[in-house]
Coordinates of C-alpha atoms in Angstrom, one line a residue:
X1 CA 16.1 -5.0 -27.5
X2 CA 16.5 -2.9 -24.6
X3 CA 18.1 0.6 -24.9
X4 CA 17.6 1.7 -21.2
X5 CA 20.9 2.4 -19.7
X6 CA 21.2 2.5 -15.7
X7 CA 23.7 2.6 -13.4
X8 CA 23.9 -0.2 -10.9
X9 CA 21.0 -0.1 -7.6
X10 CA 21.3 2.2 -4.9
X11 CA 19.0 0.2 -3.2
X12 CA 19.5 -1.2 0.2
X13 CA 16.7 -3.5 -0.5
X14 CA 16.6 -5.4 -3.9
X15 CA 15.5 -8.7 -4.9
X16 CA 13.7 -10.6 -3.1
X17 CA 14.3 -9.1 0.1
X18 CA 12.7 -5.6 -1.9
X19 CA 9.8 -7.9 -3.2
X20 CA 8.6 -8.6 0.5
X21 CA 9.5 -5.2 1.6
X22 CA 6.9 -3.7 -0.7
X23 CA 4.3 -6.4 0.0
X24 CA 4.5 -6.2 4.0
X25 CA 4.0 -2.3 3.2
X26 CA 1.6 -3.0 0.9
X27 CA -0.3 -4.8 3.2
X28 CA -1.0 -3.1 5.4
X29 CA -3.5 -1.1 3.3
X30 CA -5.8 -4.5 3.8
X31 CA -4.8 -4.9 7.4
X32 CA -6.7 -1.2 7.5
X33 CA -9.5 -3.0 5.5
X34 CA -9.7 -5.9 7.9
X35 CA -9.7 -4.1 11.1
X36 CA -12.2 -1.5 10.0
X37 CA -14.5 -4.5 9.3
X38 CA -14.4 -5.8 12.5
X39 CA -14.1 -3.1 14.8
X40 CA -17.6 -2.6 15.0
X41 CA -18.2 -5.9 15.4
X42 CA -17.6 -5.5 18.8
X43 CA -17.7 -2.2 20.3
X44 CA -21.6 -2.4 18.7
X45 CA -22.4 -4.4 21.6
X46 CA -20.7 -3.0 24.5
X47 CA -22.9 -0.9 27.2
X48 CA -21.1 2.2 26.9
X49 CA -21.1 2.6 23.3
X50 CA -25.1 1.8 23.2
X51 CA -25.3 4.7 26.3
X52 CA -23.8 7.3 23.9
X53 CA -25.8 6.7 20.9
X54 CA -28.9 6.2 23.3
X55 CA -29.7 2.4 22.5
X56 CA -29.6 2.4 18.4
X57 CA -31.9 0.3 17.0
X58 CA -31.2 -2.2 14.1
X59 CA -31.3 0.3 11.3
X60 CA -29.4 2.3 13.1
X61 CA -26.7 -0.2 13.9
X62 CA -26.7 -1.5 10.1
X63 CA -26.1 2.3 9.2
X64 CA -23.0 2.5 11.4
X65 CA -21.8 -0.4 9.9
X66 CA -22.4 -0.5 6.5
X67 CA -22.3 3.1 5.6
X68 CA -18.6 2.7 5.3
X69 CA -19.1 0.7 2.1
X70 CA -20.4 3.5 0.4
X71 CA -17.7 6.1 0.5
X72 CA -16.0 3.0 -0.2
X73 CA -18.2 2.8 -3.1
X74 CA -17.4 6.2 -4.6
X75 CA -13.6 5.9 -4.8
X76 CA -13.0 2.5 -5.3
X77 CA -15.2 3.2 -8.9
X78 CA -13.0 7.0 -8.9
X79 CA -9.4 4.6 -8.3
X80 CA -9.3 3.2 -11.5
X81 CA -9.1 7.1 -13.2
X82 CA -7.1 8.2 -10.2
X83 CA -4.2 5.2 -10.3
X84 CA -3.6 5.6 -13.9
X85 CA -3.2 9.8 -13.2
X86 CA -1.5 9.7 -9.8
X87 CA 0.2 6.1 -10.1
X88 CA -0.3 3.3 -7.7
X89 CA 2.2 4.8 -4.8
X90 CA 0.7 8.2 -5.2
X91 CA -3.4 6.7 -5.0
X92 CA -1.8 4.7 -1.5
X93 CA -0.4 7.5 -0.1
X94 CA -3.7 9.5 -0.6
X95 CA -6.0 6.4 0.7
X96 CA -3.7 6.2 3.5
X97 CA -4.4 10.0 4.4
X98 CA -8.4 9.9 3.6
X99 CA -8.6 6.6 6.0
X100 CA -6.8 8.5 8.9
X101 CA -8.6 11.5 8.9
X102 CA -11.7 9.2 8.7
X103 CA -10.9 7.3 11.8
X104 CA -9.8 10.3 13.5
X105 CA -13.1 11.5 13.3
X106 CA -15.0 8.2 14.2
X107 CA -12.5 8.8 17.6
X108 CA -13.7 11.8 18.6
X109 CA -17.4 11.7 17.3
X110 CA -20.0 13.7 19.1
X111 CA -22.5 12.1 18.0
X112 CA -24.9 9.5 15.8
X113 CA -24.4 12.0 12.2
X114 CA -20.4 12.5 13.4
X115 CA -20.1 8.7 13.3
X116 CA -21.7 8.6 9.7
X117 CA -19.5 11.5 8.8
X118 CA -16.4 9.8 9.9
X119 CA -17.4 6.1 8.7
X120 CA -17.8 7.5 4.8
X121 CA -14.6 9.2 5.2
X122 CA -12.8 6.2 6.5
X123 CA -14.8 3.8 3.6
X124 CA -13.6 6.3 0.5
X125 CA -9.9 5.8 2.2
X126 CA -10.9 2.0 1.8
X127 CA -12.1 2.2 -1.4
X128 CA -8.7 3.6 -2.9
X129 CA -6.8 1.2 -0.9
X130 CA -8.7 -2.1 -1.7
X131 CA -8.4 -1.2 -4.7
X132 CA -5.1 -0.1 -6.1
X133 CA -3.3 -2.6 -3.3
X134 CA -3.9 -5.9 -5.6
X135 CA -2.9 -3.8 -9.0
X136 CA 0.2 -2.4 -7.1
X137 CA 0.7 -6.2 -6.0
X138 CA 0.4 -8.0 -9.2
X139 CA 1.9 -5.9 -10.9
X140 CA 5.5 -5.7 -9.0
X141 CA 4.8 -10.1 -8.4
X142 CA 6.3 -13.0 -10.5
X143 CA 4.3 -15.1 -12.5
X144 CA 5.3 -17.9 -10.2
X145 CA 4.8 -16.0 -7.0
X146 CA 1.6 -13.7 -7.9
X147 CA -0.7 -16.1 -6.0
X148 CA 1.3 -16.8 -3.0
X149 CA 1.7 -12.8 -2.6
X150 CA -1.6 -11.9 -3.4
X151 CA -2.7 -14.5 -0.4
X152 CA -0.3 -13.1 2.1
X153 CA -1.7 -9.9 1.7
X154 CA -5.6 -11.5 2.7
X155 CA -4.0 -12.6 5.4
X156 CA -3.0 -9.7 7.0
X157 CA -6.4 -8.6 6.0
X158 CA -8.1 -11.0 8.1
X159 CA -4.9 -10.5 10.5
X160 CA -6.3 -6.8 10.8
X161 CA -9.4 -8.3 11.8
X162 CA -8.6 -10.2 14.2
X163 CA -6.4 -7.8 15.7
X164 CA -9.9 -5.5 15.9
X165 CA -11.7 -8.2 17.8
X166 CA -9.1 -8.5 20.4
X167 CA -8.9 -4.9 20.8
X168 CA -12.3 -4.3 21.3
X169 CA -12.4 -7.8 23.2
X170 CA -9.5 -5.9 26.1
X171 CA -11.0 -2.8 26.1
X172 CA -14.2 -3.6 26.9
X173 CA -12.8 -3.7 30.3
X174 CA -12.4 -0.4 30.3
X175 CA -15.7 1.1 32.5
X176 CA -15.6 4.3 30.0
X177 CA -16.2 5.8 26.6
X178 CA -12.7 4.7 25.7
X179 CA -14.0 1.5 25.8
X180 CA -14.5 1.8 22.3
X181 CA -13.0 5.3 21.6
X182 CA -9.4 3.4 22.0
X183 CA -10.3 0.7 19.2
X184 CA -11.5 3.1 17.1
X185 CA -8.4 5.5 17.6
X186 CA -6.0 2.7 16.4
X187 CA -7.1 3.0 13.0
X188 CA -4.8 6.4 12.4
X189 CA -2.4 4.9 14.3
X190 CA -2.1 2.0 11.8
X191 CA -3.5 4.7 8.6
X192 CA -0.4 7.1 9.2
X193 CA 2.7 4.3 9.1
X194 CA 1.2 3.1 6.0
X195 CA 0.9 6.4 4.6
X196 CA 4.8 7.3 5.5
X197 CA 5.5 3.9 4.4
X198 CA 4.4 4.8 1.1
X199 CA 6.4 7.4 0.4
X200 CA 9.8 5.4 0.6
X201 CA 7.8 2.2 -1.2
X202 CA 9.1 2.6 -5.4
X203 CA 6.1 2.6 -8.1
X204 CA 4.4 0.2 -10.3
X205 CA 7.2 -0.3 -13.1
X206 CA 4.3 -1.4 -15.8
X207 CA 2.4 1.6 -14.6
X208 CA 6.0 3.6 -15.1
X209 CA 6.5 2.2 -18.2
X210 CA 2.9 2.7 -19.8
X211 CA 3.4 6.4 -18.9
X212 CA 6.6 6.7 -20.7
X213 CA 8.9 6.6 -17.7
X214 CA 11.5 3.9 -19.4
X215 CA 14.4 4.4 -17.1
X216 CA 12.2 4.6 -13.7
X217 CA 10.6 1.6 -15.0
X218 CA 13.3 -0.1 -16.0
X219 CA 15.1 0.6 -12.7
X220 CA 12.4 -0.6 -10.7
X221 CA 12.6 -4.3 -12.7
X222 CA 16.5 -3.8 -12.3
X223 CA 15.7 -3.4 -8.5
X224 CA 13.3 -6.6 -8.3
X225 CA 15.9 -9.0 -9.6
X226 CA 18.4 -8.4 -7.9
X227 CA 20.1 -4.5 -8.6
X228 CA 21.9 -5.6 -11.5
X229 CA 21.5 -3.7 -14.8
X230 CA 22.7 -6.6 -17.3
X231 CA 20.2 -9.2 -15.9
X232 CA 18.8 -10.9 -18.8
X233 CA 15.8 -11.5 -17.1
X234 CA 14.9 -7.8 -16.2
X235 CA 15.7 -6.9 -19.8
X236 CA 13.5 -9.4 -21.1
X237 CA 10.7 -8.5 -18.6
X238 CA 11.2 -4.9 -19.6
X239 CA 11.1 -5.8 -23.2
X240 CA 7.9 -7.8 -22.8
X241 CA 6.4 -5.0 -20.8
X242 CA 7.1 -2.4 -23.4
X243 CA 5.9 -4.4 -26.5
X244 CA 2.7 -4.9 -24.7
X245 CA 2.0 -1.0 -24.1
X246 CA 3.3 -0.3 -27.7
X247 CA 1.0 -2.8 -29.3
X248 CA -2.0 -1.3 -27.5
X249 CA -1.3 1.7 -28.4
X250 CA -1.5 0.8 -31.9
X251 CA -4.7 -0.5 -31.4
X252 CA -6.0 3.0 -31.5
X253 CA -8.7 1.7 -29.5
X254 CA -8.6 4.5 -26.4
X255 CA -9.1 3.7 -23.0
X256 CA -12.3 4.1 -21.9
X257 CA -14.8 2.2 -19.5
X258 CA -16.8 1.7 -23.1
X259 CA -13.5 0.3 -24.8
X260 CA -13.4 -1.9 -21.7
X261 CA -16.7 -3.3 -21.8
X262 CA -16.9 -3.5 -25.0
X263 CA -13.9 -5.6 -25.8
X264 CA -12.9 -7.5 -22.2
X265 CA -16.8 -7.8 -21.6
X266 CA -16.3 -11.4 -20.3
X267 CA -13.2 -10.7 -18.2
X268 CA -15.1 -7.9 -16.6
X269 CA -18.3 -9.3 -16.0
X270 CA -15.6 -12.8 -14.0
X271 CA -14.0 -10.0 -12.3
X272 CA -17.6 -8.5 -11.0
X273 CA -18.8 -12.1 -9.9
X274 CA -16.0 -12.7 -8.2
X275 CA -16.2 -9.8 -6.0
X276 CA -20.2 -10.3 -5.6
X277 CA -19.5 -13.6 -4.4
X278 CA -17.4 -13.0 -2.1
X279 CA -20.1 -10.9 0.0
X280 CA -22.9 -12.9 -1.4
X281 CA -21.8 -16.0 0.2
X282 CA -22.0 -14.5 3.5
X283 CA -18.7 -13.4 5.1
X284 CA -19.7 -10.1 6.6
X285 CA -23.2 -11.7 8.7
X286 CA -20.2 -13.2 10.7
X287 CA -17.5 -10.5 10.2
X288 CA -19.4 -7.5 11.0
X289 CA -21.8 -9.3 13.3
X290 CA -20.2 -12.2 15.0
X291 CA -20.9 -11.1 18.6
X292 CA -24.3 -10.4 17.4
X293 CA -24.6 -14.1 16.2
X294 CA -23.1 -15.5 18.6
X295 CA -25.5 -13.6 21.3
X296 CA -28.7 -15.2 18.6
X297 CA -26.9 -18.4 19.4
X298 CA -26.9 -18.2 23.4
X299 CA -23.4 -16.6 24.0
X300 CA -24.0 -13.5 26.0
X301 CA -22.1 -10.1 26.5
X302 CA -18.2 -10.0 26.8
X303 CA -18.9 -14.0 26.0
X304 CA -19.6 -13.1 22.4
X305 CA -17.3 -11.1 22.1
X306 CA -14.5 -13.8 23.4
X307 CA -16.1 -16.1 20.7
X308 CA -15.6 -13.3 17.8
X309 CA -11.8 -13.5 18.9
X310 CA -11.4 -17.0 19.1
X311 CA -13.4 -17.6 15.6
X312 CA -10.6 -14.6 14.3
X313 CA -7.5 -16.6 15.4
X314 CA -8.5 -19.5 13.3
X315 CA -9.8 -17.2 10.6
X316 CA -6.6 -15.8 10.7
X317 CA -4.8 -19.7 10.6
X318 CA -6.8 -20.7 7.7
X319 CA -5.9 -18.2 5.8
X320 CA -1.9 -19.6 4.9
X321 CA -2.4 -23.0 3.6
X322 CA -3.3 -20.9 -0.1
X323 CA 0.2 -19.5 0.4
X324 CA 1.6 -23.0 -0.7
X325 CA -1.8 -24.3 -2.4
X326 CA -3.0 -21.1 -4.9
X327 CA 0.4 -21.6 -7.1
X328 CA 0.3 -25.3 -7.3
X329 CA -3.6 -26.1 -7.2
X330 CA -4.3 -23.2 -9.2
X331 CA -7.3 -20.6 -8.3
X332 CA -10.5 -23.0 -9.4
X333 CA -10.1 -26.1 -7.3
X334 CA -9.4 -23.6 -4.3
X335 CA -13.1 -21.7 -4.7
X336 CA -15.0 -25.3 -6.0
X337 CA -13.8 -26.8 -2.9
X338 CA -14.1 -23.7 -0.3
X339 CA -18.2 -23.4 -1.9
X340 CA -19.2 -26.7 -1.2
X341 CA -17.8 -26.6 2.7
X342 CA -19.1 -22.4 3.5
X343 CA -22.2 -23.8 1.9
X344 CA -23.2 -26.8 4.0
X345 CA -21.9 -24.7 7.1
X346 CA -24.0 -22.1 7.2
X347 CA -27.2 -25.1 6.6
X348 CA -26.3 -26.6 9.9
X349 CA -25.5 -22.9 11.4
X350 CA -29.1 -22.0 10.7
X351 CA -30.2 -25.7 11.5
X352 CA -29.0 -25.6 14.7
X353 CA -30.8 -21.8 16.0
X354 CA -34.0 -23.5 14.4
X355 CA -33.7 -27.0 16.7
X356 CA -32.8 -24.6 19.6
X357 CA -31.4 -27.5 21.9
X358 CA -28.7 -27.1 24.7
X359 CA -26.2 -28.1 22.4
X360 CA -26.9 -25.1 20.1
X361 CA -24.3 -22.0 21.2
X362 CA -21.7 -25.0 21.2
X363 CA -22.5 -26.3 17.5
X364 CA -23.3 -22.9 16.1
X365 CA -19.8 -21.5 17.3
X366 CA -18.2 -25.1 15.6
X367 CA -20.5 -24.1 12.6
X368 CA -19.1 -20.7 12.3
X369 CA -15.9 -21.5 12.6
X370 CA -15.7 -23.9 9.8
X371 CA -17.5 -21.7 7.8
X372 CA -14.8 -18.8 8.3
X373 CA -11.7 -20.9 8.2
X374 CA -13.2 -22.6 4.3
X375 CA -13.8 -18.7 3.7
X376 CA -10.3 -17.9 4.8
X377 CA -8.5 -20.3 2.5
X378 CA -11.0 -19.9 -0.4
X379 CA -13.2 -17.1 -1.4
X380 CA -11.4 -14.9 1.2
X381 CA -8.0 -14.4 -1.2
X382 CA -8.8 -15.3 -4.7
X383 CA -11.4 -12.8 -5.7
X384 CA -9.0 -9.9 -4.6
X385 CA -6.2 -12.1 -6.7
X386 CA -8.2 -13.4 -10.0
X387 CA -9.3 -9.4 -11.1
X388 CA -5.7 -7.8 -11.5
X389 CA -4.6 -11.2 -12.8
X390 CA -7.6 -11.6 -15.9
X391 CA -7.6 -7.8 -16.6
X392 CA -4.7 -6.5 -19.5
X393 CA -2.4 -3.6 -18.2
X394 CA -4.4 -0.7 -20.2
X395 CA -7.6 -1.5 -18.5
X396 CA -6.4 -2.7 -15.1
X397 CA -7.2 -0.1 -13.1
X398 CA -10.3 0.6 -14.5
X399 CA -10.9 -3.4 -14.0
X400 CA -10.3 -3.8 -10.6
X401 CA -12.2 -0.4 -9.7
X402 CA -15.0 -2.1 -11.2
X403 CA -14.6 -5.2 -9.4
X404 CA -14.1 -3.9 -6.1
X405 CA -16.9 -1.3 -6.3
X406 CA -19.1 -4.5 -6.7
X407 CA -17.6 -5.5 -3.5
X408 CA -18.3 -2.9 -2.1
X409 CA -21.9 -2.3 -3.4
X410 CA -23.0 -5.9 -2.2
X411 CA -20.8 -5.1 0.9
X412 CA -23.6 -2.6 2.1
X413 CA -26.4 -4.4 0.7
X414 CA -25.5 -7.1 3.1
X415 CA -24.1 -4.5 6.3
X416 CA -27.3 -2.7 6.0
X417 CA -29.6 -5.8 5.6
X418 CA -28.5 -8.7 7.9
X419 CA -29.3 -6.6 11.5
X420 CA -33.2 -6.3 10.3
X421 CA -32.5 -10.0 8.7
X422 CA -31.6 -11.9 11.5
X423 CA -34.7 -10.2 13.0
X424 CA -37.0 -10.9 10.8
X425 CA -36.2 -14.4 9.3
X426 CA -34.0 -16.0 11.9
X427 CA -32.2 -18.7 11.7
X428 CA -33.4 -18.8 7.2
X429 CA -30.4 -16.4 6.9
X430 CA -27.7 -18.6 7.1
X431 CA -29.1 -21.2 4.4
X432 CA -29.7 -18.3 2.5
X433 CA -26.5 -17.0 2.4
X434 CA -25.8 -21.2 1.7
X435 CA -27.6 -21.1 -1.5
X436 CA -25.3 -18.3 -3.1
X437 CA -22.0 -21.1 -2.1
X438 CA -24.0 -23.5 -4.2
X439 CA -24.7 -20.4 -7.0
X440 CA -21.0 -19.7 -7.0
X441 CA -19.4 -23.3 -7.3
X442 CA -21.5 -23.6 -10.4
X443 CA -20.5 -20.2 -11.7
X444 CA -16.7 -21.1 -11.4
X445 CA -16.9 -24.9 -12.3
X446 CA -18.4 -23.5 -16.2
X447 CA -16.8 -20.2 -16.8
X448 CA -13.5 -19.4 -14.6
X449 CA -10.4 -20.2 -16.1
X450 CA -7.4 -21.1 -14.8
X451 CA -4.4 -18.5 -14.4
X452 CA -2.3 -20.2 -12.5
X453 CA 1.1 -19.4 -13.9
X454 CA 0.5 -17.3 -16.5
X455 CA 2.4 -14.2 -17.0
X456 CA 0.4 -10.9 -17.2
X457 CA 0.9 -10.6 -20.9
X458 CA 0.0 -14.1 -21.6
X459 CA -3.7 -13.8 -20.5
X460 CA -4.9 -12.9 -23.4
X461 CA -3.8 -16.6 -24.7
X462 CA -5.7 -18.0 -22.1
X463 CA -9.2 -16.1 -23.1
X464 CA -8.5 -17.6 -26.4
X465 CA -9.3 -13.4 -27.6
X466 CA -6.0 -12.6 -29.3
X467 CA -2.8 -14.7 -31.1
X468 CA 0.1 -14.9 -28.2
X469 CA 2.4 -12.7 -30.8
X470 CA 5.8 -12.0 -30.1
X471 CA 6.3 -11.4 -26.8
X472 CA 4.7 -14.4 -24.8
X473 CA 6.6 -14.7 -21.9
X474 CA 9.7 -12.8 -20.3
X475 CA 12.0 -16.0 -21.7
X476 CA 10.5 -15.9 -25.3
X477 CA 11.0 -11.9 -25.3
X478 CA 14.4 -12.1 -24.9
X479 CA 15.1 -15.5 -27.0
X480 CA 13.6 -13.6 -29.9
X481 CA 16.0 -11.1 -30.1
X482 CA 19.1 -13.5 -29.3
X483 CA 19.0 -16.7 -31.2
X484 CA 19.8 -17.1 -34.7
X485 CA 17.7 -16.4 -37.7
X486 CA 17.5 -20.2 -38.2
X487 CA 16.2 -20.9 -35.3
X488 CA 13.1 -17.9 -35.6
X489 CA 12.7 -19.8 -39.2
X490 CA 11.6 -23.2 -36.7
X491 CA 9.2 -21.4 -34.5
X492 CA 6.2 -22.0 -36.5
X493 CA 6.9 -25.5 -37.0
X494 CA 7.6 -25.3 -32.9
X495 CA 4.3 -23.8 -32.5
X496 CA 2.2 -26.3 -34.1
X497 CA 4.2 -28.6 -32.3
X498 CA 3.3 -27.4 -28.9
X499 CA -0.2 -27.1 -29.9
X500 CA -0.5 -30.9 -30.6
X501 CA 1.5 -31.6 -27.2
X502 CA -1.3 -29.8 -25.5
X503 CA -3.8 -31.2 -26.4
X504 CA -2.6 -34.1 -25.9
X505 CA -1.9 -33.3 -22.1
X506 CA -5.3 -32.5 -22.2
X507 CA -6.6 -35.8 -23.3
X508 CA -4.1 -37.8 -21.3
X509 CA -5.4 -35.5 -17.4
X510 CA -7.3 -38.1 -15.3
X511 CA -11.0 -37.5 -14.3
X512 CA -10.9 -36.0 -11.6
X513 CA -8.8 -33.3 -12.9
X514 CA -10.7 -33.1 -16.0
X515 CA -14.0 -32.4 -13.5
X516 CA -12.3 -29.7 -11.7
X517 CA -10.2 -27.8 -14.4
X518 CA -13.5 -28.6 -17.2
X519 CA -13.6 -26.1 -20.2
X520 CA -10.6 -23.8 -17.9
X521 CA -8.2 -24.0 -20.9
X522 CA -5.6 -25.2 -19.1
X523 CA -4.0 -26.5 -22.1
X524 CA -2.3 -23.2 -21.5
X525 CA 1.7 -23.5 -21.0
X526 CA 4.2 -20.8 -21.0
X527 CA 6.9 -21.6 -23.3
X528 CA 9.2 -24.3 -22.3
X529 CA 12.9 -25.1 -22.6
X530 CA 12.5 -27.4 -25.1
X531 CA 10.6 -24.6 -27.0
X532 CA 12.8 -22.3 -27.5

């Protein structure tokens, strides 16, 4: 059992009062990737910014923009190495850093190649941040709580967003370069109080305890549930954590992006689509071109911009209903049901600039705005959630650096293409974007499972890739080293069992949950009471 002494906390903060502490801090790292998403947005179309850079065309616009996603690019594929050397406070601290200096330079650019300079700076801040943010999350989350966590932080992404359009939205009433040297300024503003607020925040404890740190570890779980060193539950989830890492380690396997691939091939490849997805179905034409779409649609000027804001406010709204619904709907019905609506959105968004009828700025902003708050509650949160989730502590990192550095490959692909699309083909663009919602509902209705619930070391049970062993679930790791040796004698009668009772929960689901959770093994349960 557990042979980590401690003394009691010295923590102000523990619990769950820490718990919300660290993800409000946290946070913020996505609020820096939400405003730097939209910031452009706007400030792209004001007068002033178009006088200094002399009128950029298209190409040059999609450069601005999208450039970003390519320093983002770099590090989010470098993060995996760097938060399994460095930890997941240290890789924070050192996005935090990168993304000020980056937006320090965007504020004071000279010029078109400054810009550039300072965009790829601010993207490889990003691309650390985007990425160890939803490892440092899951990781420190209850099973029971992962989801609800992991969708507050989305929403103060698209919180950080919002807050973007509205700043560029106020200041472009200022008749100077500031117009758009201001919003671009309050990115190190926002960069350097999550950099200082990393510092204070404490580390990972599975990354702690996978690099041999037992009492930091163990003091970090300690911490989490409350400060008390003889919680049962801490010592259990410590135990669990510990027989994980140790039993990898035996594996002998090593921990390589080949050792990855090769043996979580199908975990990696959900992780990737996930991510793809996200962009694929079309969130950034309207994130980092709203005003631009809304000025296609008939809104002109400071007009589009007031739309963008508007359209971010109930982005922002629809983003807490997953808060309640991710932990008790569970992560498939959430992206089935968010496809189908984005998808028949953006048909009538691109139906309505092809009819071209008075009514069209007033439907296309309805259009929009449906589309973004179905985004917001559904393919918005889950694929930054489902990665860390599906991915086994040894590989996470490198995981979710893969993952993300697909997000932010097809982030550029569709940055740098959708100025010269909307150009070219119109009002085809939306539907386009329309097909890949109807791609991805059939994508997730035959291959995701469901992980709602499921403890981090109990994924493996619902890949059906290894036996559960020992240590299934922070209850079951301590009940195996505390009940009598009559009762361990039972549990493979208990198993088989609970086997037959799930199957027959299985057979006994009506039909329309047996459509939406099809072939998701969701005959997955933690251990029970009556289990044990």
């Amino acid at each position: 059992m557990v042979d980590v002494a401690l003394p009691p906390s010295r923590r102000k903060l523990v619990g769950q009062p820490l718990l919300y502490a660290i993800s409000v801090f946290a946070s913020l790292g996505v609020f820096l990737f939400g405003y730097d998403q939209g910031v452009m947005s706007g400030i792209i179309t004001g007068p002033y910014f178009k006088q200094f850079f002399n009128t950029p065309g298209p190409i040059e616009i999609g450069t601005m923009v999208a450039v970003l996603e390519l320093g983002a690019l770099a590090t989010s594929i470098a993060a995996g190495r760097v938060g399994d050397i460095i930890g997941r406070k240290g890789t924070l601290f050192t996005g935090a850093i990168v993304f000020t200096i980056g937006g320090a330079v965007q504020t004071f650019t000279t010029g078109f190649y400054v810009m550039i300079v300072g965009r790829v700076l601010s993207g490889c801040g990003v691309g650390l941040l985007s990425t160890i943010v939803p490892i440092y999350q899951s990781e420190i989350s209850p099973p029971d709580h992962r989801g609800a966590l992991a969708c507050m932080e989305f929403t103060c992404n698209v919180f950080g967003y919002a807050t973007s359009v509205w700043a560029d939205y106020f200041c472009s009433f200022i008749e100077s370069d500031l117009s758009w040297r201001i919003p671009l300024f309050l990115q190190c503003v926002i960069g350097s109080i999550l950099a200082a607020g990393s510092l204070v925040m404490p580390e990972s404890p599975r990354w702690l305890i996978d690099t041999d740190q037992d009492v930091a570890g163990m003091g970090v779980i300690v911490d989490l549930h409350g400060g008390d060193p003889n919680n049962i539950i801490a010592q259990a989830e410590f135990q669990e954590i510990k027989d994980k890492v140790i039993y990898e380690r035996e594996l002998g396997e090593g921990r390589s992006y080949a050792v990855m691939w090769k043996k979580y091939k199908r975990r990696v490849l959900l992780a990737m689509s996930s991510q793809a997805f996200a962009q694929l179905n079309g969130i950034n034409v309207i994130g980092y071109y709203a005003p631009s779409v809304f000025e296609e649609a008939g809104w002109l000027g400071r007009d589009a911009v007031l739309m963008t804001g508007i359209n971010a406010i109930i982005y922002t709204l629809s983003t807490l209903p997953p808060w309640y619904l991710v932990d008790r709907w569970g992560r498939r019905v959430i992206l089935l049901s968010g496809a189908v609506i984005m998808g028949i959105s953006l048909g009538f968004t691109g139906w309505w600039m092809y009819i071209d009828v008075p009514a069209t700025p007033n439907a296309v902003v309805i259009c929009v705005v449906i589309y973004n708050a179905a985004f917001g509650y559904s393919w918005g949160p889950i694929p930054w959630l489902y990665p860390p989730e599906i991915m086994p502590l040894t590989f996470r990192s490198k995981g979710v650096s893969i993952s993300t550095a697909t997000n932010w490959a097809f982030n550029f692909i569709v940055g740098e293409t959708t100025p010269y699309l909307q150009e070219v083909i119109t009002w085809r663009l939306y539907p386009m974007h329309g097909f890949y919602c109807a791609c991805s509902f059939i994508l997730v209705y035959f291959l995701y499972p469901e992980t709602k619930g499921v403890p981090l070391e109990e994924m493996d049970a619902v890949f059906g890739e290894e036996e559960r062993l020992d240590y299934e679930s922070e209850r079951a790791s301590l009940v195996s080293n505390t009940r009598s040796p009559s009762a361990r004698s039972g549990s493979a009668r208990s198993g088989s069992a609970r086997s037959g009772s799930r199957r027959k929960a299985a057979t006994e689901r009506g039909w329309v949950s047996r459509l939406l959770y099809r072939d998701d093994r969701s005959t997955y349960q933690p251990i029970g009471e009556g289990d044990e």
